[in-house]
Short mmCIF file of C-alpha atoms in Angstrom, two decimals:
data_model
loop_
_atom_site.label_atom_id
_atom_site.label_comp_id
_atom_site.label_asym_id
_atom_site.label_seq_id
_atom_site.Cartn_x
_atom_site.Cartn_y
_atom_site.Cartn_z
CA MET A 1033 7.68 -10.51 4.55
CA LEU A 1034 5.95 -9.19 1.43
CA LYS A 1035 8.89 -6.97 0.50
CA THR A 1036 11.10 -10.05 0.12
CA LEU A 1037 8.98 -11.39 -2.77
CA PRO A 1038 10.51 -10.92 -6.25
CA SER A 1039 7.36 -9.17 -7.53
CA VAL A 1040 7.25 -6.65 -4.66
CA ASN A 1041 9.29 -3.47 -4.42
CA SER A 1042 9.64 -0.69 -1.83
CA ASN A 1043 11.74 2.47 -1.85
CA THR A 1044 12.18 2.90 1.91
CA GLU A 1045 12.62 0.70 4.96
CA LEU A 1046 10.66 3.11 7.18
CA SER A 1047 7.42 2.49 5.27
CA SER A 1048 5.09 -0.52 5.25
CA GLN A 1049 3.83 0.39 1.77
CA TYR A 1050 4.84 -1.62 -1.26
CA MET A 1051 4.59 -1.65 -5.06
CA VAL A 1052 3.87 -4.74 -7.15
CA ARG A 1053 4.93 -5.28 -10.77
CA GLY A 1054 5.11 -1.68 -11.86
CA GLY A 1055 2.07 -0.52 -9.92
CA ASN A 1056 2.10 2.16 -7.25
CA TYR A 1057 1.19 2.15 -3.56
CA ASP A 1058 -2.50 2.78 -4.28
CA GLU A 1059 -2.98 -0.24 -6.54
CA ASN A 1060 -2.95 -2.94 -3.85
CA LEU A 1061 -5.99 -4.48 -2.19
CA ILE A 1062 -5.64 -5.19 1.54
CA TYR A 1063 -8.17 -7.25 3.50
CA ILE A 1064 -8.48 -8.34 7.11
CA ASN A 1065 -10.89 -11.26 7.44
CA ASP A 1066 -12.30 -10.47 3.97
CA ILE A 1067 -13.00 -6.80 4.85
CA GLU A 1068 -11.21 -4.20 2.74
CA ILE A 1069 -9.18 -1.69 4.75
CA TYR A 1070 -7.72 1.73 3.99
CA ARG A 1071 -4.63 3.65 5.04
CA PRO A 1072 -4.04 7.41 5.57
CA PHE A 1073 -4.19 9.48 2.38
CA LEU A 1074 -2.18 12.65 3.12
CA ILE A 1075 1.10 11.05 4.22
CA ARG A 1076 3.99 12.50 2.20
CA ASN A 1077 7.07 10.61 3.39
CA SER A 1078 7.95 7.47 5.27
CA GLN A 1079 9.00 9.45 8.35
CA GLN A 1080 5.38 10.49 8.86
CA GLU A 1081 4.03 6.96 8.45
CA GLY A 1082 3.22 5.04 11.60
CA MET A 1083 2.62 1.35 12.01
CA SER A 1084 0.85 -0.83 9.50
CA ILE A 1085 -2.73 -1.68 10.42
CA ILE A 1086 -1.78 -5.35 10.20
CA ASN A 1087 -0.67 -6.55 13.62
CA PRO A 1088 1.73 -9.52 13.27
CA ASP A 1089 0.86 -10.83 16.75
CA MET A 1090 -2.73 -11.39 15.65
CA VAL A 1091 -2.15 -12.95 12.23
CA SER A 1092 -3.07 -16.55 11.52
CA THR A 1093 -3.01 -16.88 7.70
CA VAL A 1094 -1.70 -14.73 4.87
CA ASN A 1095 -2.92 -15.01 1.27
CA PHE A 1096 -1.17 -12.90 -1.35
CA SER A 1097 -1.60 -12.64 -5.11
CA ALA A 1098 0.70 -10.46 -7.22
CA GLY A 1099 -1.88 -10.30 -10.03
CA GLY A 1100 -4.48 -12.37 -11.81
CA PHE A 1101 -6.52 -12.82 -8.61
CA GLU A 1102 -10.07 -14.13 -8.33
CA ALA A 1103 -13.31 -12.22 -8.93
CA LYS A 1104 -14.20 -12.18 -5.23
CA TYR A 1105 -11.45 -9.61 -4.66
CA GLY A 1106 -12.04 -5.94 -5.44
CA ASP A 1107 -11.05 -3.58 -8.20
CA LYS A 1108 -7.32 -2.83 -8.10
CA MET A 1109 -4.76 -3.37 -10.83
CA SER A 1110 -1.78 -4.83 -8.96
CA SER A 1111 -2.24 -7.21 -6.04
CA ALA A 1112 -4.53 -8.61 -3.36
CA LEU A 1113 -3.49 -9.32 0.23
CA ASN A 1114 -5.92 -11.09 2.57
CA ILE A 1115 -4.98 -11.43 6.26
CA TYR A 1116 -6.92 -13.68 8.63
CA TYR A 1117 -6.67 -13.09 12.37
CA ARG A 1118 -6.42 -16.04 14.72
CA GLU A 1119 -8.50 -17.27 17.63
CA PRO A 1120 -6.52 -18.03 20.81
CA GLU A 1121 -6.80 -21.54 22.28
CA LYS A 1122 -6.19 -20.47 25.89
CA PHE A 1123 -5.06 -17.54 27.99
CA GLU A 1124 -1.88 -16.01 26.60
CA VAL A 1125 0.25 -12.90 27.01
CA SER A 1126 3.08 -11.79 24.77
CA GLY A 1127 4.94 -8.54 24.42
CA GLU A 1128 8.02 -6.74 23.27
CA ALA A 1129 9.76 -3.55 24.35
CA SER A 1130 12.56 -1.49 22.84
CA LEU A 1131 13.93 2.04 22.87
CA ILE A 1132 11.52 3.07 20.11
CA GLY A 1133 8.35 1.46 21.47
CA GLY A 1134 6.70 -1.82 22.29
CA ARG A 1135 3.61 -3.97 21.96
CA LEU A 1136 1.47 -6.12 24.24
CA THR A 1137 -0.96 -8.82 23.12
CA THR A 1138 -3.40 -10.75 25.31
CA GLY A 1139 -5.65 -13.63 24.32
CA LEU A 1140 -8.23 -15.64 26.20
CA ALA A 1141 -10.74 -18.41 25.59
CA SER A 1142 -13.63 -19.81 27.60
CA LYS A 1143 -13.53 -23.37 28.85
CA ASN A 1144 -15.95 -24.59 26.21
CA LYS A 1145 -14.09 -22.54 23.52
CA LYS A 1146 -17.32 -20.80 22.52
CA PHE A 1147 -15.91 -17.36 23.27
CA THR A 1148 -12.44 -16.15 22.34
CA ALA A 1149 -10.89 -12.70 22.52
CA LEU A 1150 -7.65 -11.23 21.28
CA PHE A 1151 -6.45 -7.74 22.27
CA SER A 1152 -3.30 -5.99 21.18
CA GLY A 1153 -1.83 -2.52 21.71
CA ARG A 1154 1.27 -1.00 20.15
CA TYR A 1155 3.30 2.16 20.68
CA ARG A 1156 6.21 3.59 18.70
CA ASN A 1157 8.30 6.74 18.83
CA THR A 1158 11.02 6.88 16.20
CA ASN A 1159 12.70 10.15 17.26
CA LEU A 1160 15.84 8.27 18.33
CA VAL A 1161 16.21 7.04 14.76
CA LEU A 1162 15.14 10.18 12.92
CA ASN A 1163 17.27 12.51 15.03
CA THR A 1164 20.40 10.64 13.91
CA LEU A 1165 19.93 11.91 10.35
CA LYS A 1166 22.30 14.51 8.93
CA GLU A 1167 19.77 17.32 9.24
CA ASP A 1168 19.69 19.43 12.41
CA THR A 1169 16.00 18.79 13.01
CA ASP A 1170 13.85 18.00 16.02
CA PHE A 1171 11.52 15.07 15.32
CA ASN A 1172 8.77 14.01 17.70
CA PRO A 1173 6.63 11.35 16.02
CA THR A 1174 4.38 9.21 18.20
CA TYR A 1175 2.22 6.36 16.93
CA TRP A 1176 -0.05 4.06 18.85
CA ASP A 1177 -2.96 1.78 18.08
CA PHE A 1178 -5.29 -0.76 19.69
CA GLN A 1179 -6.99 -3.74 18.05
CA SER A 1180 -9.46 -6.35 19.24
CA TYR A 1181 -10.81 -9.53 17.70
CA LEU A 1182 -13.79 -11.17 19.44
CA ASN A 1183 -15.51 -14.42 18.49
CA TYR A 1184 -18.60 -16.13 19.87
CA HIS A 1185 -19.70 -19.54 18.57
CA VAL A 1186 -23.40 -19.85 19.36
CA ASN A 1187 -23.44 -23.43 18.08
CA GLU A 1188 -21.83 -25.50 15.35
CA LYS A 1189 -23.81 -23.67 12.68
CA LEU A 1190 -23.82 -20.06 13.88
CA SER A 1191 -20.95 -17.80 14.97
CA MET A 1192 -20.37 -14.07 15.35
CA SER A 1193 -17.19 -11.99 15.35
CA PHE A 1194 -16.09 -8.38 15.82
CA ILE A 1195 -12.91 -6.55 14.81
CA GLY A 1196 -12.19 -3.15 16.31
CA TYR A 1197 -9.31 -0.84 15.43
CA TYR A 1198 -8.19 2.62 16.55
CA SER A 1199 -4.93 4.38 15.79
CA LYS A 1200 -3.54 7.85 16.37
CA ASN A 1201 -0.41 9.16 14.71
CA ASP A 1202 1.12 12.52 15.62
CA TYR A 1203 4.06 13.83 13.65
CA GLU A 1204 5.94 16.97 14.65
CA MET A 1205 9.04 18.25 12.85
CA ILE A 1206 11.00 21.43 13.63
CA PRO A 1207 13.82 21.90 11.07
CA ARG A 1208 16.74 24.11 12.13
CA GLN A 1209 19.70 24.06 9.76
CA LYS A 1210 21.65 22.00 7.28
CA SER A 1211 24.97 22.37 5.44
CA VAL A 1212 26.09 20.46 2.34
CA THR A 1213 29.50 20.75 0.67
CA PHE A 1214 30.06 19.89 -2.99
CA GLY A 1215 32.17 21.02 -5.93
CA SER A 1216 35.87 20.13 -6.35
CA LEU A 1217 38.98 20.18 -4.18
CA GLN A 1218 40.19 23.32 -5.96
CA GLN A 1219 36.86 25.11 -5.57
CA PRO A 1220 34.62 23.65 -2.85
CA ILE A 1221 31.13 25.11 -2.52
CA THR A 1222 28.96 24.98 0.57
CA VAL A 1223 25.24 25.58 0.76
CA ASN A 1224 23.98 26.63 4.19
CA ILE A 1225 20.26 26.37 4.85
CA GLY A 1226 18.42 27.80 7.83
CA TYR A 1227 14.81 27.17 8.77
CA GLY A 1228 11.98 28.69 10.76
CA GLY A 1229 8.57 27.28 11.63
CA LYS A 1230 7.47 23.67 11.98
CA GLU A 1231 5.23 20.88 10.67
CA ASN A 1232 2.49 19.25 12.73
CA ASP A 1233 0.44 16.40 11.25
CA GLN A 1234 -2.25 14.20 12.80
CA TYR A 1235 -3.84 11.02 11.51
CA LYS A 1236 -6.68 9.23 13.33
CA ASN A 1237 -8.14 5.99 11.98
CA MET A 1238 -11.04 3.95 13.33
CA MET A 1239 -12.61 0.76 12.01
CA GLY A 1240 -15.26 -1.64 13.23
CA THR A 1241 -16.55 -4.82 11.62
CA PHE A 1242 -19.31 -7.13 12.82
CA SER A 1243 -19.72 -10.48 11.04
CA VAL A 1244 -22.26 -13.29 11.27
CA ASN A 1245 -21.37 -16.71 9.85
CA TYR A 1246 -24.10 -19.28 9.31
CA LYS A 1247 -23.44 -22.82 8.06
CA PRO A 1248 -26.75 -24.72 7.87
CA ALA A 1249 -25.09 -27.72 6.22
CA ASP A 1250 -21.61 -28.91 5.31
CA ASN A 1251 -22.00 -27.71 1.72
CA TRP A 1252 -23.51 -24.27 2.48
CA LYS A 1253 -21.95 -21.21 4.11
CA PHE A 1254 -23.40 -17.71 4.47
CA THR A 1255 -21.60 -14.60 5.77
CA LEU A 1256 -23.05 -11.19 6.51
CA ASP A 1257 -20.69 -8.32 7.36
CA ALA A 1258 -21.42 -4.81 8.59
CA PHE A 1259 -18.45 -2.45 8.56
CA ALA A 1260 -17.56 1.18 9.20
CA TYR A 1261 -14.32 3.11 8.70
CA GLN A 1262 -13.46 6.68 9.64
CA ASN A 1263 -10.32 8.67 8.99
CA ARG A 1264 -9.46 12.22 10.12
CA GLU A 1265 -6.26 13.78 8.85
CA LYS A 1266 -4.65 17.16 9.42
CA GLU A 1267 -1.57 18.36 7.60
CA TYR A 1268 -0.42 21.70 8.97
CA TYR A 1269 2.95 23.29 8.30
CA SER A 1270 4.48 26.72 7.82
CA ILE A 1271 8.20 26.49 7.15
CA GLN A 1272 10.45 29.33 6.05
CA SER A 1273 13.88 28.47 4.66
CA GLN A 1274 16.86 30.56 3.57
CA TYR A 1275 19.89 29.37 1.67
CA GLU A 1276 23.37 30.74 1.03
CA LEU A 1277 25.75 29.44 -1.62
CA GLN A 1278 29.33 30.11 -0.54
CA THR A 1279 32.76 29.37 -1.98
CA PHE A 1280 36.19 29.29 -0.28
CA ASP A 1281 39.67 30.53 -1.06
CA PRO A 1282 41.70 27.49 -2.26
CA LYS A 1283 44.77 28.60 -0.28
CA THR A 1284 43.44 29.93 3.00
CA GLN A 1285 40.12 28.04 2.94
CA GLU A 1286 38.50 31.21 4.17
CA PRO A 1287 34.98 31.95 2.89
CA VAL A 1288 34.68 34.54 0.14
CA ALA A 1289 31.69 36.38 -1.29
CA SER A 1290 28.49 34.36 -1.58
CA TYR A 1291 27.29 33.18 -4.95
CA ASP A 1292 23.63 33.53 -4.17
CA LEU A 1293 21.10 34.19 -1.42
CA GLY A 1294 17.47 33.26 -1.36
CA GLY A 1295 14.66 31.53 0.43
CA GLN A 1296 11.18 30.14 0.24
CA ILE A 1297 8.07 29.67 2.35
CA ASP A 1298 6.04 26.43 2.32
CA HIS A 1299 2.57 26.61 3.82
CA ALA A 1300 -0.30 24.11 4.11
CA ARG A 1301 -3.56 23.80 6.00
CA ASN A 1302 -5.01 20.59 4.67
CA ASP A 1303 -7.92 18.77 6.35
CA LEU A 1304 -9.46 15.48 5.26
CA PHE A 1305 -12.40 13.54 6.64
CA VAL A 1306 -13.25 10.13 5.18
CA ARG A 1307 -16.08 7.91 6.37
CA THR A 1308 -17.25 4.71 4.72
CA TYR A 1309 -19.82 2.26 6.01
CA GLY A 1310 -21.89 -0.49 4.52
CA THR A 1311 -22.64 -4.17 4.39
CA GLN A 1312 -21.69 -7.16 2.32
CA PHE A 1313 -23.23 -10.61 1.90
CA ARG A 1314 -21.37 -13.69 0.71
CA ALA A 1315 -22.60 -17.21 0.00
CA LYS A 1316 -20.67 -20.36 -0.82
CA PHE A 1317 -22.11 -23.65 -2.06
CA SER A 1318 -19.92 -26.76 -2.30
CA PRO A 1319 -21.83 -29.73 -3.73
CA ASN A 1320 -18.67 -31.82 -3.25
CA VAL A 1321 -15.11 -31.37 -2.02
CA ASN A 1322 -13.89 -30.47 -5.53
CA THR A 1323 -16.53 -27.91 -6.54
CA ASP A 1324 -17.35 -24.42 -5.22
CA PHE A 1325 -19.88 -21.80 -6.25
CA GLU A 1326 -19.46 -18.35 -4.66
CA VAL A 1327 -21.50 -15.16 -4.93
CA GLY A 1328 -21.30 -11.85 -3.11
CA PHE A 1329 -22.90 -8.42 -2.94
CA LYS A 1330 -21.57 -5.25 -1.31
CA TYR A 1331 -23.10 -1.84 -0.62
CA GLU A 1332 -20.93 1.01 0.61
CA LYS A 1333 -21.78 4.60 1.48
CA GLU A 1334 -18.94 7.13 1.40
CA ASN A 1335 -18.49 10.62 2.83
CA LEU A 1336 -15.46 12.67 1.78
CA LYS A 1337 -14.78 16.17 3.05
CA ASP A 1338 -11.59 17.77 1.78
CA ASN A 1339 -10.30 21.27 2.51
CA THR A 1340 -7.01 22.05 0.78
CA ASN A 1341 -4.96 25.23 1.11
CA GLU A 1342 -1.34 24.80 0.08
CA TRP A 1343 1.17 27.18 -1.49
CA ARG A 1344 4.87 27.94 -1.95
CA LEU A 1345 6.68 31.26 -2.33
CA VAL A 1346 10.21 31.28 -3.80
CA ASP A 1347 12.53 34.26 -3.44
CA SER A 1348 16.09 34.88 -4.62
CA ALA A 1349 18.08 37.97 -3.52
CA GLY A 1350 14.89 39.95 -3.02
CA TYR A 1351 13.38 38.92 -6.35
CA SER A 1352 10.26 36.80 -6.00
CA ILE A 1353 9.86 34.32 -8.81
CA PRO A 1354 7.88 34.86 -10.98
CA ARG A 1355 6.97 38.52 -10.31
CA PRO A 1356 7.05 40.54 -13.56
CA ASP A 1357 8.15 44.17 -13.76
CA ILE A 1358 5.37 46.44 -14.95
CA ASP A 1359 7.52 49.55 -15.32
CA PRO A 1360 11.33 49.09 -14.95
CA ARG A 1361 11.81 52.89 -14.87
CA THR A 1362 9.76 53.35 -11.68
CA GLY A 1363 10.35 49.91 -10.21
CA ALA A 1364 6.64 49.07 -10.20
CA THR A 1365 5.93 45.35 -10.10
CA GLY A 1366 2.93 43.18 -10.79
CA ASP A 1367 1.04 40.89 -8.52
CA LEU A 1368 3.06 38.44 -6.47
CA LYS A 1369 2.99 35.05 -8.19
CA LEU A 1370 3.38 31.96 -6.05
CA ALA A 1371 5.43 28.99 -7.26
CA TYR A 1372 2.25 26.96 -6.88
CA TYR A 1373 -1.08 27.37 -5.16
CA ILE A 1374 -3.59 24.58 -4.53
CA ALA A 1375 -6.95 25.32 -2.95
CA GLY A 1376 -10.22 23.46 -2.89
CA GLN A 1377 -13.24 22.67 -0.77
CA ASN A 1378 -14.92 19.40 -1.65
CA ASN A 1379 -17.75 17.50 -0.02
CA ILE A 1380 -19.28 14.43 -1.65
CA GLU A 1381 -21.41 11.53 -0.39
CA PRO A 1382 -21.46 8.89 -3.15
CA SER A 1383 -22.44 5.25 -2.87
CA ARG A 1384 -20.73 2.20 -4.33
CA LEU A 1385 -22.33 -1.11 -5.36
CA SER A 1386 -20.46 -4.26 -6.35
CA ALA A 1387 -21.24 -7.93 -6.90
CA TYR A 1388 -19.37 -11.04 -8.01
CA ALA A 1389 -19.95 -14.66 -8.92
CA GLN A 1390 -17.32 -17.33 -9.45
CA TYR A 1391 -17.00 -21.06 -10.00
CA SER A 1392 -14.10 -23.34 -8.95
CA GLN A 1393 -13.51 -26.94 -9.94
CA LYS A 1394 -10.83 -29.56 -9.29
CA PHE A 1395 -10.73 -32.66 -11.49
CA TYR A 1396 -8.48 -35.17 -13.23
CA TRP A 1397 -7.65 -34.80 -16.91
CA GLY A 1398 -6.37 -38.24 -17.63
CA ALA A 1399 -3.72 -38.70 -14.94
CA SER A 1400 -3.12 -34.95 -14.58
CA LYS A 1401 -4.63 -32.83 -11.80
CA VAL A 1402 -6.47 -29.71 -12.99
CA PHE A 1403 -7.88 -26.67 -11.19
CA VAL A 1404 -10.18 -24.14 -12.88
CA ASN A 1405 -11.63 -20.91 -11.52
CA ALA A 1406 -13.77 -18.52 -13.54
CA GLY A 1407 -15.74 -15.53 -12.38
CA VAL A 1408 -17.06 -12.11 -13.13
CA ARG A 1409 -17.29 -8.90 -11.14
CA VAL A 1410 -19.45 -5.83 -11.67
CA ALA A 1411 -19.36 -2.49 -9.81
CA ASN A 1412 -20.97 0.95 -9.98
CA TRP A 1413 -19.98 4.26 -8.36
CA SER A 1414 -22.57 7.00 -8.17
CA PHE A 1415 -20.01 9.84 -8.17
CA ASN A 1416 -18.87 9.33 -11.77
CA LYS A 1417 -21.89 7.20 -12.79
CA GLU A 1418 -19.59 4.49 -14.14
CA THR A 1419 -20.29 0.76 -14.26
CA ILE A 1420 -17.34 -1.61 -14.72
CA PHE A 1421 -17.40 -5.27 -15.78
CA SER A 1422 -14.45 -7.46 -14.87
CA PRO A 1423 -14.21 -11.11 -16.06
CA ARG A 1424 -11.38 -13.16 -14.57
CA ALA A 1425 -10.12 -16.76 -14.88
CA GLN A 1426 -7.39 -19.02 -13.51
CA PHE A 1427 -6.25 -22.41 -14.80
CA ALA A 1428 -3.69 -24.76 -13.22
CA ILE A 1429 -2.50 -28.21 -14.24
CA LYS A 1430 -0.13 -30.65 -12.59
CA PRO A 1431 0.93 -33.19 -15.23
CA ASP A 1432 1.58 -36.79 -14.34
CA TRP A 1433 5.31 -36.48 -15.00
CA ASP A 1434 8.34 -37.84 -13.24
CA ASN A 1435 9.33 -34.22 -12.57
CA ASP A 1436 7.10 -32.51 -10.00
CA MET A 1437 5.79 -29.52 -11.95
CA LEU A 1438 2.76 -27.23 -11.80
CA PHE A 1439 1.70 -24.87 -14.60
CA LYS A 1440 -0.66 -21.94 -14.02
CA LEU A 1441 -2.36 -19.47 -16.34
CA SER A 1442 -4.32 -16.41 -15.16
CA ALA A 1443 -6.03 -13.76 -17.24
CA GLY A 1444 -8.66 -11.10 -16.86
CA ILE A 1445 -9.67 -7.45 -16.99
CA TYR A 1446 -8.76 -5.54 -13.83
CA TYR A 1447 -9.84 -2.01 -13.01
CA GLN A 1448 -8.45 0.59 -10.64
CA SER A 1449 -11.61 2.00 -9.15
CA PRO A 1450 -11.05 5.73 -8.35
CA PHE A 1451 -11.24 7.12 -4.85
CA TYR A 1452 -10.02 10.26 -3.07
CA LYS A 1453 -6.55 10.50 -4.61
CA GLU A 1454 -7.53 9.71 -8.19
CA ILE A 1455 -10.46 12.14 -8.40
CA LYS A 1456 -8.52 15.12 -7.00
CA ASP A 1457 -6.84 17.17 -9.72
CA LEU A 1458 -3.74 19.37 -9.38
CA ASP A 1459 -5.88 22.42 -8.59
CA GLY A 1460 -7.43 20.75 -5.56
CA ASN A 1461 -10.90 20.04 -7.03
CA PHE A 1462 -12.75 16.74 -7.45
CA ASN A 1463 -13.28 15.65 -11.06
CA SER A 1464 -16.61 13.85 -11.51
CA ASN A 1465 -15.66 12.87 -15.09
CA ILE A 1466 -12.79 10.64 -13.96
CA LYS A 1467 -13.01 7.00 -15.04
CA SER A 1468 -11.53 3.78 -13.72
CA GLN A 1469 -8.09 2.85 -14.98
CA ARG A 1470 -8.10 -0.50 -16.77
CA SER A 1471 -5.59 -3.28 -17.36
CA ILE A 1472 -5.78 -6.53 -19.30
CA GLN A 1473 -3.49 -9.04 -17.58
CA VAL A 1474 -2.02 -12.38 -18.63
CA ILE A 1475 0.22 -14.34 -16.22
CA LEU A 1476 1.96 -17.65 -16.95
CA ALA A 1477 3.63 -19.44 -14.00
CA ASN A 1478 5.54 -22.63 -13.29
CA ASP A 1479 6.46 -24.34 -10.00
CA TYR A 1480 9.18 -27.00 -10.12
CA GLU A 1481 10.00 -29.08 -7.05
CA PHE A 1482 13.11 -31.24 -7.06
CA GLN A 1483 15.85 -32.78 -4.95
CA MET A 1484 19.42 -31.48 -4.97
CA TYR A 1485 22.17 -32.73 -2.68
CA ASP A 1486 19.48 -34.93 -1.08
CA ARG A 1487 17.53 -31.83 0.00
CA PRO A 1488 14.17 -30.41 -1.19
CA PHE A 1489 14.16 -27.33 -3.44
CA LYS A 1490 11.52 -25.39 -5.33
CA LEU A 1491 11.91 -23.07 -8.33
CA THR A 1492 9.04 -20.71 -9.16
CA THR A 1493 8.87 -18.65 -12.35
CA GLU A 1494 6.20 -16.17 -13.47
CA LEU A 1495 5.89 -14.28 -16.75
CA TYR A 1496 3.35 -11.48 -16.99
CA TYR A 1497 2.09 -8.83 -19.38
CA LYS A 1498 -0.34 -5.96 -18.69
CA LYS A 1499 -1.94 -3.72 -21.30
CA MET A 1500 -3.37 -0.59 -19.66
CA ASP A 1501 -5.57 2.28 -20.77
CA ASN A 1502 -7.55 5.16 -19.23
CA LEU A 1503 -4.50 5.73 -17.06
CA ILE A 1504 -4.24 8.77 -14.79
CA PRO A 1505 -0.65 10.10 -14.87
CA TYR A 1506 0.95 10.79 -11.51
CA TYR A 1507 4.24 11.74 -9.93
CA MET A 1508 5.81 10.39 -6.76
CA ASP A 1509 7.61 12.20 -3.96
CA ASN A 1510 8.81 9.68 -1.40
CA VAL A 1511 5.58 7.79 -0.57
CA ARG A 1512 3.27 10.59 -1.70
CA ILE A 1513 1.43 10.17 -5.00
CA ARG A 1514 -0.22 13.13 -6.79
CA TYR A 1515 -2.50 12.34 -9.72
CA SER A 1516 -3.22 14.67 -12.62
CA GLY A 1517 -6.97 14.07 -12.37
CA ALA A 1518 -7.45 13.13 -16.05
CA ASN A 1519 -7.56 9.80 -17.97
CA ASN A 1520 -5.16 10.92 -20.71
CA ALA A 1521 -2.60 8.10 -20.83
CA LYS A 1522 -2.20 4.46 -21.77
CA GLY A 1523 0.61 2.01 -21.14
CA TYR A 1524 1.89 -1.51 -20.71
CA SER A 1525 4.14 -3.52 -18.43
CA TYR A 1526 5.90 -6.86 -18.64
CA GLY A 1527 8.42 -8.86 -16.65
CA ILE A 1528 9.62 -12.12 -15.17
CA ASP A 1529 9.91 -13.13 -11.51
CA THR A 1530 11.95 -16.12 -10.31
CA ARG A 1531 12.69 -17.57 -6.91
CA LEU A 1532 14.69 -20.59 -5.79
CA PHE A 1533 14.16 -21.65 -2.20
CA GLY A 1534 14.98 -24.74 -0.23
CA GLU A 1535 17.42 -26.15 2.27
CA PHE A 1536 20.81 -24.83 1.21
CA VAL A 1537 21.79 -25.89 4.74
CA PRO A 1538 20.00 -29.06 5.99
CA GLY A 1539 17.06 -28.26 8.27
CA VAL A 1540 16.65 -24.51 7.55
CA ASP A 1541 15.07 -22.70 4.58
CA SER A 1542 16.79 -20.08 2.43
CA TRP A 1543 16.02 -18.49 -0.92
CA LEU A 1544 17.31 -16.50 -3.86
CA SER A 1545 15.05 -14.32 -6.01
CA ALA A 1546 15.51 -12.18 -9.10
CA SER A 1547 13.15 -10.20 -11.30
CA TYR A 1548 13.18 -8.04 -14.40
CA ALA A 1549 10.27 -5.65 -14.86
CA ARG A 1550 9.44 -2.69 -17.12
CA VAL A 1551 6.41 -0.40 -17.15
CA TYR A 1552 5.75 2.36 -19.70
CA GLU A 1553 3.09 4.97 -20.28
CA ASN A 1554 2.11 7.19 -23.18
CA ILE A 1555 0.66 10.54 -22.06
CA GLY A 1556 -1.40 12.33 -24.68
CA GLY A 1557 0.15 10.39 -27.56
CA ARG A 1558 3.65 11.79 -26.97
CA GLY A 1559 5.43 8.44 -26.96
CA ASP A 1560 6.32 5.76 -24.41
CA ILE A 1561 8.22 6.80 -21.30
CA PRO A 1562 8.93 4.82 -18.09
CA ARG A 1563 6.35 5.28 -15.35
CA PRO A 1564 7.57 6.55 -11.94
CA THR A 1565 7.42 2.97 -10.61
CA ASP A 1566 9.62 1.44 -13.31
CA GLN A 1567 12.11 -0.72 -11.38
CA ARG A 1568 13.98 -2.88 -13.95
CA PHE A 1569 16.24 -5.31 -12.09
CA ARG A 1570 15.71 -6.57 -8.55
CA PHE A 1571 17.67 -9.20 -6.62
CA ALA A 1572 17.19 -10.47 -3.06
CA MET A 1573 18.66 -13.23 -0.94
CA PHE A 1574 17.78 -14.75 2.41
CA TYR A 1575 20.24 -17.23 3.88
CA GLN A 1576 20.03 -19.15 7.13
CA ASP A 1577 22.63 -21.25 8.89
CA TYR A 1578 23.08 -22.66 12.37
CA MET A 1579 25.85 -23.52 14.77
CA PRO A 1580 25.79 -27.30 15.25
CA GLN A 1581 26.83 -27.14 18.91
CA PHE A 1582 23.75 -24.98 19.68
CA ARG A 1583 21.31 -26.92 17.52
CA LEU A 1584 18.45 -28.55 19.44
#
């Protein structure tokens, strides 16, 4: 659903990850019932990625902001997604099965509705899809997870809830061979590639959250959450490959002498252990239906253990690159130089503190309806000893016009608080001098509702601009992001998102969306260049129709 929005972009259908307005996959906040969640860190491509932690069978409400979000949300530069799970009203069972997996969801509720429970399990094996690719490769990926959502209402004022999550993803790949033909009709060239070895990756995620909600009066609400998250990842592969470039006789089409022979070895033994646990307290005071005061405090303890050992050896016709000759007369050579070598052993246990306060107000300005939200957020991370201060504000007005229009303005300072990926440099070591990336955002939006052909339509338009500094340059390979580990860049992004949706056919909704977006960075003062997530134009359409004879 998110990928259909004009501000959201994704490079592959096999992945649940997404990019928003020039940001990358790591710049999006994701919450389940106001608890921030994480995803695996070592995944390199969409084929390795399992199922999203968000289970659609359990979802009740979805809140999404593509930027300019409130102070109660955390420190990311692109977007905030908050998912709320539902409470079942009675006993229910639903499921789905296919050739690549299935899911089963069960819900129950006590007679007095004081206790509710929702359980869901999913399984997927995508080898039937992956083994149809052009490569001669054996894939055996298996993904499964289990989630639970329990609620107990002690009385009208006090309730407790628990969310549990466990997932296990195993990815095995055994490449065998591949052939690609290119060139011209007069001189076709074929590259034949053979492989040896395999890749075996494992990702295990666990999460538990216990929440207590207390509402002593209609205008007061207190929430206390205790949470824990653990992630174990193993990325093991040793793959040897050899290639042969071959041309053919234009008359007989028989192969002739090879252009080149060579090969390479890719090796990795990467282990990652991530554990975070802590507590957060939130309070909300509403003196009337149009006014809200909200405050929150969060403490989080982190444990990161990272062991990296990754290298690549490239060889061409017996000549390892780069391996210099010491004495050409005797054939003596120097030390074998690998194409790249990354190694590091890191173990840190930092703590993170954050707090926010915000104020919301709805009122009339003359005959116009106005909404105002203003807040501030502060956070500190003991690893880099940095304290960030993030003021944010939103303003919306609905004028008393004949045309049904709503204007919105959002602005603020948004940080990208560093974590495992950002602090790890290209040598495999953690950089304690890394700082949070920062963006100053301004977003202007308009919603216009109207009637056309006696049917309701809505046109939404958003203009945005982001000025960014302290950026950490990165490069992308499929869904993998590798950061340089240094704040040596600055940049900016701008764009426009539009969407027209309504009843193009009476009784069913459809939409058209288009966006234009640019994002640039300047690394070390060398001039502006597009960032890896620069997308430019994007167009999407969703159209629904029905057959009148089958319409209920």
